[in-house]
Coordinates of C-alpha atoms and ligand atoms in Angstrom, one line a residue:
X24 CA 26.1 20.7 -5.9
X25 CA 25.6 21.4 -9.3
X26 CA 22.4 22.1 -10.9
X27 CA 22.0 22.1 -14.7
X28 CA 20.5 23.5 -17.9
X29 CA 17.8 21.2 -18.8
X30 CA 16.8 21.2 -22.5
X31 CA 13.8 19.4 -23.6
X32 CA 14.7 16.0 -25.8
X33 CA 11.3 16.0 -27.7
X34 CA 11.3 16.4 -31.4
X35 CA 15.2 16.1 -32.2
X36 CA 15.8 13.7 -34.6
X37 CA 17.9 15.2 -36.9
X38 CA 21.8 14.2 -36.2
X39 CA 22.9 18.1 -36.2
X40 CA 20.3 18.8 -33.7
X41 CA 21.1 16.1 -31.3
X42 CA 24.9 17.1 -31.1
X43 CA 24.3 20.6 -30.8
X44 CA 21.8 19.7 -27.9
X45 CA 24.6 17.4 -26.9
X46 CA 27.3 20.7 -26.8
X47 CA 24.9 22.8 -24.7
X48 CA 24.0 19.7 -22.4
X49 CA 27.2 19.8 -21.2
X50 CA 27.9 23.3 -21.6
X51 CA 24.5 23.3 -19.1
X52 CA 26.2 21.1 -16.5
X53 CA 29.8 23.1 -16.9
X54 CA 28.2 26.4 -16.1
X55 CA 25.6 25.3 -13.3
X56 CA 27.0 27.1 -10.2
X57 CA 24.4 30.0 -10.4
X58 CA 25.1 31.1 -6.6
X59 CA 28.2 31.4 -4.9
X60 CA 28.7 29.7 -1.3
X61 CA 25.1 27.6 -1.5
X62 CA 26.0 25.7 1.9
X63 CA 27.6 28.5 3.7
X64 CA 30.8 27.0 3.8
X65 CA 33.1 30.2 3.4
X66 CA 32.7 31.3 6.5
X67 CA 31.8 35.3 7.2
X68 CA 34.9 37.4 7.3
X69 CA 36.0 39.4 10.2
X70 CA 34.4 36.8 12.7
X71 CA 35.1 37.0 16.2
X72 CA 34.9 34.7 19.0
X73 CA 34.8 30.9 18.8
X74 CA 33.7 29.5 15.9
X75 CA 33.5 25.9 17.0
X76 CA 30.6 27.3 19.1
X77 CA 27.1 26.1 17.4
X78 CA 25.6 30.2 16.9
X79 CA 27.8 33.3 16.1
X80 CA 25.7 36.1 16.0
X81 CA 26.9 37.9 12.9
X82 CA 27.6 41.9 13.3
X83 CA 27.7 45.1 11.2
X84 CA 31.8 44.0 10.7
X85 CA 31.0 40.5 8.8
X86 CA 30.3 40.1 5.7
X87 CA 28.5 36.4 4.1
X88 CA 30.8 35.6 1.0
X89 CA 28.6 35.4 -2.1
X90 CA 25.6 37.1 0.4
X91 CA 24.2 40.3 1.5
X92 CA 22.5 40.2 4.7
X93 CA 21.0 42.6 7.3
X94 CA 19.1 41.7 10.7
X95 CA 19.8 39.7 13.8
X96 CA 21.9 36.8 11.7
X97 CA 24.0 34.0 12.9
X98 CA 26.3 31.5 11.6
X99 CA 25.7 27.6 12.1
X100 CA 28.0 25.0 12.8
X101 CA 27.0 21.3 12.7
X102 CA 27.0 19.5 16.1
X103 CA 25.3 17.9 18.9
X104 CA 22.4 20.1 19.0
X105 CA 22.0 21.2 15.4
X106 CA 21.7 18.5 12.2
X107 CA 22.6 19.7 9.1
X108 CA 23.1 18.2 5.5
X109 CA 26.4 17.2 5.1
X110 CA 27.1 19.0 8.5
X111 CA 29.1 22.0 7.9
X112 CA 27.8 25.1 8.1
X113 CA 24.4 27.0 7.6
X114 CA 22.4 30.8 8.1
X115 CA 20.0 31.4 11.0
X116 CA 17.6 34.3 10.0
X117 CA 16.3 35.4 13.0
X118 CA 14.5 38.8 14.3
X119 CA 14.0 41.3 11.3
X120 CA 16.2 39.1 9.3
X121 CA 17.1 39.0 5.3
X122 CA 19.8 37.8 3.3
X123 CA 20.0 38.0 -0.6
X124 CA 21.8 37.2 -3.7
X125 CA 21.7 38.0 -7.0
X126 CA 22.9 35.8 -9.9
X127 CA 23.3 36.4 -13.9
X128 CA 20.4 34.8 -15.5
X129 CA 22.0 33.0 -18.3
X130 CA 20.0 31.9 -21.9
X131 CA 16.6 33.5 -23.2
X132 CA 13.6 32.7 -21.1
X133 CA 14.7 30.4 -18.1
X134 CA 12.8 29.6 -15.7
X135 CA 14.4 29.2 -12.0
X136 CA 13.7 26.4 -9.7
X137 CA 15.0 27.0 -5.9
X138 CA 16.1 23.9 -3.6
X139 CA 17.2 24.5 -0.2
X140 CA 16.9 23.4 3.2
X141 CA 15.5 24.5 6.1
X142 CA 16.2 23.2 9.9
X143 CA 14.4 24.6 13.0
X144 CA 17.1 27.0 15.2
X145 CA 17.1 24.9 18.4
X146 CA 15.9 22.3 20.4
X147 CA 12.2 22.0 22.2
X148 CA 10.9 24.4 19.8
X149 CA 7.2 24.8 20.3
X150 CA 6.8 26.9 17.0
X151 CA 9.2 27.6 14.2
X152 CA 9.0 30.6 12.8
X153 CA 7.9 31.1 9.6
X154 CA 10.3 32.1 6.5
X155 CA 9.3 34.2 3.2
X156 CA 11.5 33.3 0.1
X157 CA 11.0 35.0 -2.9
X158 CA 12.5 35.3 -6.7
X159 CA 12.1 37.9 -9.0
X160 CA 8.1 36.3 -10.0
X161 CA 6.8 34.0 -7.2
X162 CA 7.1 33.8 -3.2
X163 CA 6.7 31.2 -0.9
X164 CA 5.8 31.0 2.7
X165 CA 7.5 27.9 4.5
X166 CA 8.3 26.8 8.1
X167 CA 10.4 23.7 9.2
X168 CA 7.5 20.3 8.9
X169 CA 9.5 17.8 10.4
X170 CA 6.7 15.0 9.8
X171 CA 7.7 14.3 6.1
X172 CA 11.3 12.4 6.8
X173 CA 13.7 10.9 8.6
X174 CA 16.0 14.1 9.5
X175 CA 16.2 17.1 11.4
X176 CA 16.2 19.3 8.3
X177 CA 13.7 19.1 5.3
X178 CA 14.4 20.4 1.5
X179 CA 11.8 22.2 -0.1
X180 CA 11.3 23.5 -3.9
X181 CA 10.1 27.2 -5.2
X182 CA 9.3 28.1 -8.4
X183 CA 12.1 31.7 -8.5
X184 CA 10.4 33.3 -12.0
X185 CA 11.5 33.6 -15.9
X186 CA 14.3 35.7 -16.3
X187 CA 15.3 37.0 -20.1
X188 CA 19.4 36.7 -21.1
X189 CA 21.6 39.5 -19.0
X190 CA 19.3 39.6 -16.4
X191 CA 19.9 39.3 -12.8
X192 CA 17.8 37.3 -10.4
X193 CA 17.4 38.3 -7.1
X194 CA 16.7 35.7 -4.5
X195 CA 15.8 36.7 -1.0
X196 CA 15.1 35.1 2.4
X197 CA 13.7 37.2 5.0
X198 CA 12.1 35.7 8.6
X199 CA 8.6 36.8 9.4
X200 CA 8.1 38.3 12.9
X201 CA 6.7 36.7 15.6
X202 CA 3.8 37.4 17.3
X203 CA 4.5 36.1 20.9
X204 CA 7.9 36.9 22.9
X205 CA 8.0 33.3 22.9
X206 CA 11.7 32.0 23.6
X207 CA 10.8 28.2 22.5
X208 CA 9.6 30.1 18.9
X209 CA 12.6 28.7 17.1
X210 CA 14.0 31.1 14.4
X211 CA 14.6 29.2 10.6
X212 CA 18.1 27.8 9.5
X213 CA 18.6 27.7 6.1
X214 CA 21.1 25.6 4.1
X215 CA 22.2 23.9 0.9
X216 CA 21.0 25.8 -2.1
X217 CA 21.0 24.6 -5.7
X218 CA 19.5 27.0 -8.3
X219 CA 18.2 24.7 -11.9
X220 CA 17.1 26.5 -14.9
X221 CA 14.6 24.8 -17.2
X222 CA 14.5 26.2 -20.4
X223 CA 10.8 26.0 -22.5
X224 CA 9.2 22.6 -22.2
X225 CA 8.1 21.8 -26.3
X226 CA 5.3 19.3 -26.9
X227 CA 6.3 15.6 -28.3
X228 CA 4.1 13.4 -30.2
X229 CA 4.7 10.9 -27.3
X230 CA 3.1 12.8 -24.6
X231 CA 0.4 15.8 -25.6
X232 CA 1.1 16.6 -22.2
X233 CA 4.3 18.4 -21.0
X234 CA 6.5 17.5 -18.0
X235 CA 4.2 14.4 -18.0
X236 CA 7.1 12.1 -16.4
X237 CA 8.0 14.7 -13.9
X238 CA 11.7 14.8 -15.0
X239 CA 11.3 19.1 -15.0
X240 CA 11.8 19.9 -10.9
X241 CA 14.0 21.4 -8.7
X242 CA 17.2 19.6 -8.5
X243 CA 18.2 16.7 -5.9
X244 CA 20.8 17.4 -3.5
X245 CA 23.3 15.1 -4.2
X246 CA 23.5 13.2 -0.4
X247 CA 20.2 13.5 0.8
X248 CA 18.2 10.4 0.6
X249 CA 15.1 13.0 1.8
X250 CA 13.7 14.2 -1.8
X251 CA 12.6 17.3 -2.0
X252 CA 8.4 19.4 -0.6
X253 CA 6.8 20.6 -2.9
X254 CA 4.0 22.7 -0.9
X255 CA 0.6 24.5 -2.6
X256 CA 1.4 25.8 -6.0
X257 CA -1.6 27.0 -7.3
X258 CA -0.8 27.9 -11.1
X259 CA 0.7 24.7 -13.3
X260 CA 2.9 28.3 -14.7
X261 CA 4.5 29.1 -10.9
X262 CA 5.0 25.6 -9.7
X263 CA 8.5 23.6 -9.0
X264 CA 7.2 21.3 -10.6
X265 CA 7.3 22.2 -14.5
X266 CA 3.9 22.4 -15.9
X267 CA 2.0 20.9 -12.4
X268 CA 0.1 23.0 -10.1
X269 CA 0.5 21.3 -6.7
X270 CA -2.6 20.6 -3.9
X271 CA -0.8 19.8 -0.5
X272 CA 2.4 18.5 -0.2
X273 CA 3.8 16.6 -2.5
X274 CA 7.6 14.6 -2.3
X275 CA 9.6 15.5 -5.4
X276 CA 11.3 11.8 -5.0
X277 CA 14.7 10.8 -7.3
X278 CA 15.7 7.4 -8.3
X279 CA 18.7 7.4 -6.6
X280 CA 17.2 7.3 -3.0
X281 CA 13.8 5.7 -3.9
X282 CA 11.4 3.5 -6.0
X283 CA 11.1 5.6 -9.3
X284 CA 9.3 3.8 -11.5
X285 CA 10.2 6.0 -14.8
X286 CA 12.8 8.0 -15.7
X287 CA 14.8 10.0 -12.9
X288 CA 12.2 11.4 -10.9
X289 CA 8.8 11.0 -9.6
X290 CA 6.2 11.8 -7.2
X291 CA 4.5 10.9 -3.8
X292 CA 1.5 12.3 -2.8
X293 CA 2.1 12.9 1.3
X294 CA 0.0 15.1 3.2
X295 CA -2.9 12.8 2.6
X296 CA -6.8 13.7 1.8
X297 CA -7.2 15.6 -1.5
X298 CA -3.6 16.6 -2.0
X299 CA -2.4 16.1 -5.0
X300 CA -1.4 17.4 -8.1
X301 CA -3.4 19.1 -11.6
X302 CA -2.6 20.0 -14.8
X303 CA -4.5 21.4 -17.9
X304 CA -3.9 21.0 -22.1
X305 CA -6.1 22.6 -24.5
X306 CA -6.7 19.8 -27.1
X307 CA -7.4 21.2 -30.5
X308 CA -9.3 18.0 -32.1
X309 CA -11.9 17.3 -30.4
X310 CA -12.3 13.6 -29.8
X311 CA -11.2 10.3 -28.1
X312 CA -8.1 10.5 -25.2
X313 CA -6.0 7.8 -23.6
X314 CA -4.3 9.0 -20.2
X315 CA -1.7 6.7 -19.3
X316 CA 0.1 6.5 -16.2
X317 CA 1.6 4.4 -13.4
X318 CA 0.9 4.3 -10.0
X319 CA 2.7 2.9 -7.4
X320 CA 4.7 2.9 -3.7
X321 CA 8.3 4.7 -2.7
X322 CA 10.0 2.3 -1.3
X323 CA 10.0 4.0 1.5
X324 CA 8.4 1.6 4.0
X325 CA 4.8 3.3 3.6
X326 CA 2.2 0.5 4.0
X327 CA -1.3 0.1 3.3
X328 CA -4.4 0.5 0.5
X329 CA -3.9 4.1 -1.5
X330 CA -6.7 5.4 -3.2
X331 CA -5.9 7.8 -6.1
X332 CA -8.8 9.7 -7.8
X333 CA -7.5 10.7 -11.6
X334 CA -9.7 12.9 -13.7
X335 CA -9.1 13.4 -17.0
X336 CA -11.5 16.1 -18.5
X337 CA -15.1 15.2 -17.5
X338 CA -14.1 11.4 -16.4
X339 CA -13.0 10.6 -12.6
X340 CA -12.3 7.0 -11.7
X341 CA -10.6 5.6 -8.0
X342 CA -7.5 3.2 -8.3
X343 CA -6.6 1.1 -5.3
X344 CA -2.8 0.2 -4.8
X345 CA -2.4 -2.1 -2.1
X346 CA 1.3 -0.8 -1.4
X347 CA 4.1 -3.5 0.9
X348 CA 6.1 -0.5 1.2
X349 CA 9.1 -1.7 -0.9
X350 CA 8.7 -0.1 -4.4
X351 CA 5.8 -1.1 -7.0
X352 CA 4.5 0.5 -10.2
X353 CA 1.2 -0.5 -11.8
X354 CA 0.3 0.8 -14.8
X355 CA -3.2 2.0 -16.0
X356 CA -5.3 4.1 -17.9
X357 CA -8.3 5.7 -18.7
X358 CA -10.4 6.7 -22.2
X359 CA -12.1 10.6 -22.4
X360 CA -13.2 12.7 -24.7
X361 CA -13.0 16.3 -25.1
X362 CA -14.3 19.3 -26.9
X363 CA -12.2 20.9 -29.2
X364 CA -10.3 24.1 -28.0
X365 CA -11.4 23.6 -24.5
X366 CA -9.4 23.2 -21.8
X367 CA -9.3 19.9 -20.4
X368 CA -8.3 19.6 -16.7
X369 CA -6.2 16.2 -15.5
X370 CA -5.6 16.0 -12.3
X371 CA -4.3 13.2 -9.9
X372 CA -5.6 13.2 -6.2
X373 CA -5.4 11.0 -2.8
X374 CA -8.0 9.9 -1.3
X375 CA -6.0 8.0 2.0
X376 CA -3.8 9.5 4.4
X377 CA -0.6 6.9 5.1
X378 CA 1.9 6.8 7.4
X379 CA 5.0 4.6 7.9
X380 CA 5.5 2.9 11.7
X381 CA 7.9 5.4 12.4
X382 CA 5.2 8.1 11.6
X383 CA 6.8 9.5 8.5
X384 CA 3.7 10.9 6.5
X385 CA 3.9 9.4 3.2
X386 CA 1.3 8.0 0.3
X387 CA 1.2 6.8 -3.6
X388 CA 3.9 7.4 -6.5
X389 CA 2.1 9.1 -9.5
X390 CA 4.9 8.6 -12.9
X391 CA 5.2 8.2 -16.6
X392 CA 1.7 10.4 -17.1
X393 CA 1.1 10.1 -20.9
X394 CA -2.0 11.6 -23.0
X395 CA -2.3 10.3 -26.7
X396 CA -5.3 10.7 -29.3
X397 CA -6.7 7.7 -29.8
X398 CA -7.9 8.8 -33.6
X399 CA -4.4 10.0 -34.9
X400 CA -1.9 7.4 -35.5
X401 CA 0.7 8.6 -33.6
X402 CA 2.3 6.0 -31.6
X403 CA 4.6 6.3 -28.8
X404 CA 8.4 6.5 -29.1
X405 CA 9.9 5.0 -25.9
X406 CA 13.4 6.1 -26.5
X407 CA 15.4 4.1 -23.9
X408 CA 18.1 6.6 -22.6
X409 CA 21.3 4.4 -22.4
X410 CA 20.5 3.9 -26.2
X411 CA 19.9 7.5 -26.6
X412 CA 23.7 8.5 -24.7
X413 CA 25.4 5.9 -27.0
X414 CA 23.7 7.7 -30.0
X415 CA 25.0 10.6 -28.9
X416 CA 28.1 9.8 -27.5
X417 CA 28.5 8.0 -31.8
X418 CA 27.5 11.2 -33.1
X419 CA 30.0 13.1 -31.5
X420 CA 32.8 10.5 -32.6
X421 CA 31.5 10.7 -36.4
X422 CA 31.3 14.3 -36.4
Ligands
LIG6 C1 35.7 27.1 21.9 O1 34.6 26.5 22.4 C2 34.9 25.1 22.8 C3 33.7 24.4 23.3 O2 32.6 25.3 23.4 C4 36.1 25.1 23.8 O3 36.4 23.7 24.1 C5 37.3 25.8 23.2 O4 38.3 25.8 24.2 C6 36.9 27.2 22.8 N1 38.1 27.8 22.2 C7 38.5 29.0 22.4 C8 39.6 29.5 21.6 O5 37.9 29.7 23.2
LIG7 C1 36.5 43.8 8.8 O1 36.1 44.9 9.6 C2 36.8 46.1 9.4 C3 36.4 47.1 10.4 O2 35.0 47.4 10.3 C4 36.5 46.6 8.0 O3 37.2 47.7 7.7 C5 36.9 45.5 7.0 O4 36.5 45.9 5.7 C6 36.2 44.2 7.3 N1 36.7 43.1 6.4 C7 35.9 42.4 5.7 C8 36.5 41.4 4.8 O5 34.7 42.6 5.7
LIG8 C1 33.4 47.0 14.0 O1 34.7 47.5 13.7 C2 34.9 48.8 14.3 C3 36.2 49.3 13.8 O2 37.2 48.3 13.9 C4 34.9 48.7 15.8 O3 35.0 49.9 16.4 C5 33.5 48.1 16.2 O4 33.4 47.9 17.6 C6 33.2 46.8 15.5 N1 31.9 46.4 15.8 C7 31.6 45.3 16.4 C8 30.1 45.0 16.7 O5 32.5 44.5 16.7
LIG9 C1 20.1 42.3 -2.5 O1 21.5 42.4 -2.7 C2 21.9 43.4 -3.5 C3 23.4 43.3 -3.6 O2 23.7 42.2 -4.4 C4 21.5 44.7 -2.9 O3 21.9 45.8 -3.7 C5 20.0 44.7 -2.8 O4 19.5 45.9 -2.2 C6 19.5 43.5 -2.0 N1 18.1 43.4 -2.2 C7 17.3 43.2 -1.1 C8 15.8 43.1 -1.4 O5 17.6 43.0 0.0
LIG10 C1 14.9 20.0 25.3 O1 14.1 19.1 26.1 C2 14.9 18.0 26.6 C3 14.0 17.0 27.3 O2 12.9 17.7 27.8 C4 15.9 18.6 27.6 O3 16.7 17.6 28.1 C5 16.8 19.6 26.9 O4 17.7 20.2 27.8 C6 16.0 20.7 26.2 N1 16.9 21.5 25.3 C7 16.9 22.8 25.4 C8 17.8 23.5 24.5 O5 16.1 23.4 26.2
LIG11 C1 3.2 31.0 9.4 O1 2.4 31.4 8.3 C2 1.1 30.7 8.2 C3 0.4 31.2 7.0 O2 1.2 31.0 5.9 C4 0.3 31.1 9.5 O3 -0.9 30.4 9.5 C5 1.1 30.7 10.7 O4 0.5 31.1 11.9 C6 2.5 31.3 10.7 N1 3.3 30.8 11.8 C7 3.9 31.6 12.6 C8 4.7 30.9 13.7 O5 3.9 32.8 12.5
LIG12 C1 13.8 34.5 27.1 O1 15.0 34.0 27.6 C2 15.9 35.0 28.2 C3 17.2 34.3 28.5 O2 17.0 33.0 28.9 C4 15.2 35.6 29.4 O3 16.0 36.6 30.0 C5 13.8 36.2 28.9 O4 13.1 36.7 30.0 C6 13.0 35.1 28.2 N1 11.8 35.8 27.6 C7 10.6 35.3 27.7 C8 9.5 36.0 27.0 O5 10.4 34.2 28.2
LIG13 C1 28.4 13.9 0.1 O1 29.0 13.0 1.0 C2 30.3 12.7 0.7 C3 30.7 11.6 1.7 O2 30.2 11.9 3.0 C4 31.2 13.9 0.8 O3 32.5 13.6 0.5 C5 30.7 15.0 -0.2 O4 31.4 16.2 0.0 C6 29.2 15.2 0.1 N1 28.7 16.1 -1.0 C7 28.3 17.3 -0.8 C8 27.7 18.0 -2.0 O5 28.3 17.8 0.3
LIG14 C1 -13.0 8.1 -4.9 O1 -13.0 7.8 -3.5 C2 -13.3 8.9 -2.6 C3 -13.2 8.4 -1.2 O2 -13.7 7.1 -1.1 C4 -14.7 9.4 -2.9 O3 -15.0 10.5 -2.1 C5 -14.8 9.8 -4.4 O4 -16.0 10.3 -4.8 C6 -14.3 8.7 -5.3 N1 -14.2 9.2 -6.7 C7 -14.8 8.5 -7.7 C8 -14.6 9.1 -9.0 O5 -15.4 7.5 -7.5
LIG15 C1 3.9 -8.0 -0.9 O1 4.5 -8.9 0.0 C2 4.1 -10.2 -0.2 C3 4.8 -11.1 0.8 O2 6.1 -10.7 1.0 C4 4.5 -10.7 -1.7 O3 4.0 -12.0 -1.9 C5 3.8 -9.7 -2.6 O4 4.2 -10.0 -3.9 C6 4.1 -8.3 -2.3 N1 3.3 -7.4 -3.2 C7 3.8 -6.4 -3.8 C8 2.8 -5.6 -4.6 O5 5.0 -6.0 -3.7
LIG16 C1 -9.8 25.4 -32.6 O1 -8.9 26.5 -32.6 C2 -8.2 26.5 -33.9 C3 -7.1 27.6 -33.7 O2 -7.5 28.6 -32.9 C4 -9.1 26.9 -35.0 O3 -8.5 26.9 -36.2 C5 -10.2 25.8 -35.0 O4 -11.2 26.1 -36.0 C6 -10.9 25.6 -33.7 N1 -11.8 24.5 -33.7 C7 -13.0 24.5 -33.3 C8 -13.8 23.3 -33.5 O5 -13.5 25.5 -32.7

């Protein structure tokens, strides 16, 4: 339920620094609520008719607490024929459908992430409409894939846009039309929101590379064990994923619900054949490169040989990861070198397209992504976080 500020750690070493990034950490987390009723759980005033039923078609009398909304639009109750996270309640967009709401931007520069979930509108469904969500600098295109996990109902990230202090953002859902009178076309349900705002990533001198452990994404809902698509995201600038344009589908995975092998969060590369994910740094010495990283398997039951292809400027090379399905991380890495002030591309691609016996589409864990000079003598700083909260937590007590 609550998504939070996140503040990049790099480069804070001095004490007053790292408690006044303490103060606004949890000043982050105390203020995360950027919409009101995410899951739909206030129910529309002035509804009529049974409630209990699964859809109640919403009318010009209703209003969506927290929501503005126009269209054919009904509200979703949990039941036999409709999954849901957490059950409760949810939004069915259907013809010429929108619903919006606008939130106070708060601190300079943020850039929104958008989490929410999407179910198809009934049962048998031989299409599911598509759905167009869009923030104040980016939209997305999505439709229900059901192929990616275990439920009825998917989560999905969207890079919303940068928005300066006082501003509002406007998100907005709105269902695309269908072409085909089709009654088994099954309109989008929408649920579960969470709103994350990720201030300036800064460059470390343990990673040239930002967002290089993938800990910068849209946020986990707290019960789902699904992670979270990530679909095509062309520019590393509009992506959900800080800093990572995104080839496919990707699974934004978290360590609570799978193999992570680094830090909180991680990735899977699942819709198979060339999907993937690329960034690029512009590397102002021009010389020798080490790209570290691990590679590994979910967790998740997906079985089998995965072949990732990892460039890293003008080098390519194939790793194999023969995966049992029940969590592994191998390390590697690979030596480049680049010319100054040009932009050097990395990029991490499968080459295999996995799936689990249940037919869950699913493939290899890229973490931990690390790019170091190999002429400067800058060494790596693994900061180990319980360390780093007991630091904090003794700075606090001294001050
Ligand atoms: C509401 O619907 C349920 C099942 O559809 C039914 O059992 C119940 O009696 C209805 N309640 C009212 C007040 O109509
Ligand atoms: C309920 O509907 C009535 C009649 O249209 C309207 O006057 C009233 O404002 C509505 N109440 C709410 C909470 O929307
Ligand atoms: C909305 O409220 C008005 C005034 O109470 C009523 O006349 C009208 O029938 C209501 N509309 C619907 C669709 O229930
Ligand atoms: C979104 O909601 C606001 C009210 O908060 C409304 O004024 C605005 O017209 C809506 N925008 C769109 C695009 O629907
Ligand atoms: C969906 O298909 C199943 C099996 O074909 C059938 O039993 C069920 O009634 C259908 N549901 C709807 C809503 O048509
Ligand atoms: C949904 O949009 C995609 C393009 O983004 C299109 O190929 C597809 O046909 C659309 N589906 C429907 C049901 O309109
Ligand atoms: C859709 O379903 C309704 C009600 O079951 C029926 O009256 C209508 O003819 C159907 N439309 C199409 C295009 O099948
Ligand atoms: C998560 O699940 C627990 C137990 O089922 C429930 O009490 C809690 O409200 C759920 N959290 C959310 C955010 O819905
Ligand atoms: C990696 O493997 C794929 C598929 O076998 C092949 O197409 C590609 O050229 C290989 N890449 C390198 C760098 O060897
Ligand atoms: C895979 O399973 C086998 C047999 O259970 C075990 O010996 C092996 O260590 C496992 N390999 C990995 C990479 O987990
Ligand atoms: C790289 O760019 C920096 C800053 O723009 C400049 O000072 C430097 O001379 C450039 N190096 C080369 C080799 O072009």
């Amino acid at each position: 339920m609550t998504s939070s500020s996140s503040i990049s750690i790099q480069n804070m070493q001095h004490p007053l620094l790292l408690s006044i990034f303490f103060l606004f950490f949890f000043l982050g987390f105390a203020s995360a609520d950027y919409l009101q009723n995410s899951d739909f759980e206030s129910p529309p005033k002035n509804l009529t008719g049974n409630s209990s039923v699964p859809f109640v078609l919403l009318n010009e009398n209703n209003t969506i607490p927290g929501w503005t909304f126009q269209g054919t639009v009904q509200y979703v109750t949990a039941g036999r024929i409709m999954a849901l996270p957490d059950n409760g309640h949810a939004i069915q967009l259907g013809q010429d459908a929108k619903i919006n709401q606008t939130f106070q931007a708060n601190g300079d520069y943020m850039e929104y992430i958008l989490t929410f979930t999407l179910a198809p509108g009934g049962q048998n469904c031989s299409a599911n409409a598509n759905i167009t969500v869009s923030g104040p600098d980016n939209q997305g295109i999505f439709s229900f894939k059901q192929n990616y996990g275990k439920q009825a109902w998917q989560s999905y990230g969207l890079y919303l846009g940068l928005s300066g202090q006082d501003e509002t953002v406007n998100l907005l859902f709105e269902s695309q039309s269908v072409e085909s009178d089709d009654n088994s076309t099954c309109w989008p349900v929408i649920d579960s929101l969470l709103v994350k705002a990720v201030e300036n990533l800064v460059q470390g001198k343990d990673n040239l590379l930002l967002n290089g452990g993938f800990e910068f994404g849209p946020d986990f809902l707290s019960n789902s064990t699904e992670g979270i698509l990530l679909d095509s995201a062309s520019s590393p600038v509009q992506s959900p994923l800080s800093q990572w344009a995104v080839v496919g589908t990707i699974k934004y995975i978290d360590s609570e619900h799978f193999f992570v092998p680094h830090g909180n969060a991680a990735v899977e590369i699942v819709s198979g054949v060339s999907a993937g994910i690329h960034t690029e740094v512009t590397l102002a010495k021009g010389s020798a490169y080490n790209l570290e990283f691990i590679l590994g398997d979910a967790n998740n039951a997906c079985e089998g040989d995965f072949i990732v292809e990892v460039r890293a400027g003008s080098v390519a090379q194939n790793f194999t990861i023969r995966s049992n399905g029940t969590g592994s991380a191998e390390k590697s890495s690979i030596k480049f070198e680049v010319d100054p002030n040009a932009t050097t591309p990395i990029s991490f691609s499968s080459f295999t397209t996995s799936q689990t016996k249940d037919g869950i589409f699913c493939g290899p864990v890229v973490d931990d992504v690390v790019l170091l000079s190999l002429s400067s003598n800058s060494l790596r700083i693994v900061i180990n976080p319980n360390i780093l909260i007991s630091l904090l937590l003794l700075i606090v007590i001294l001050w």
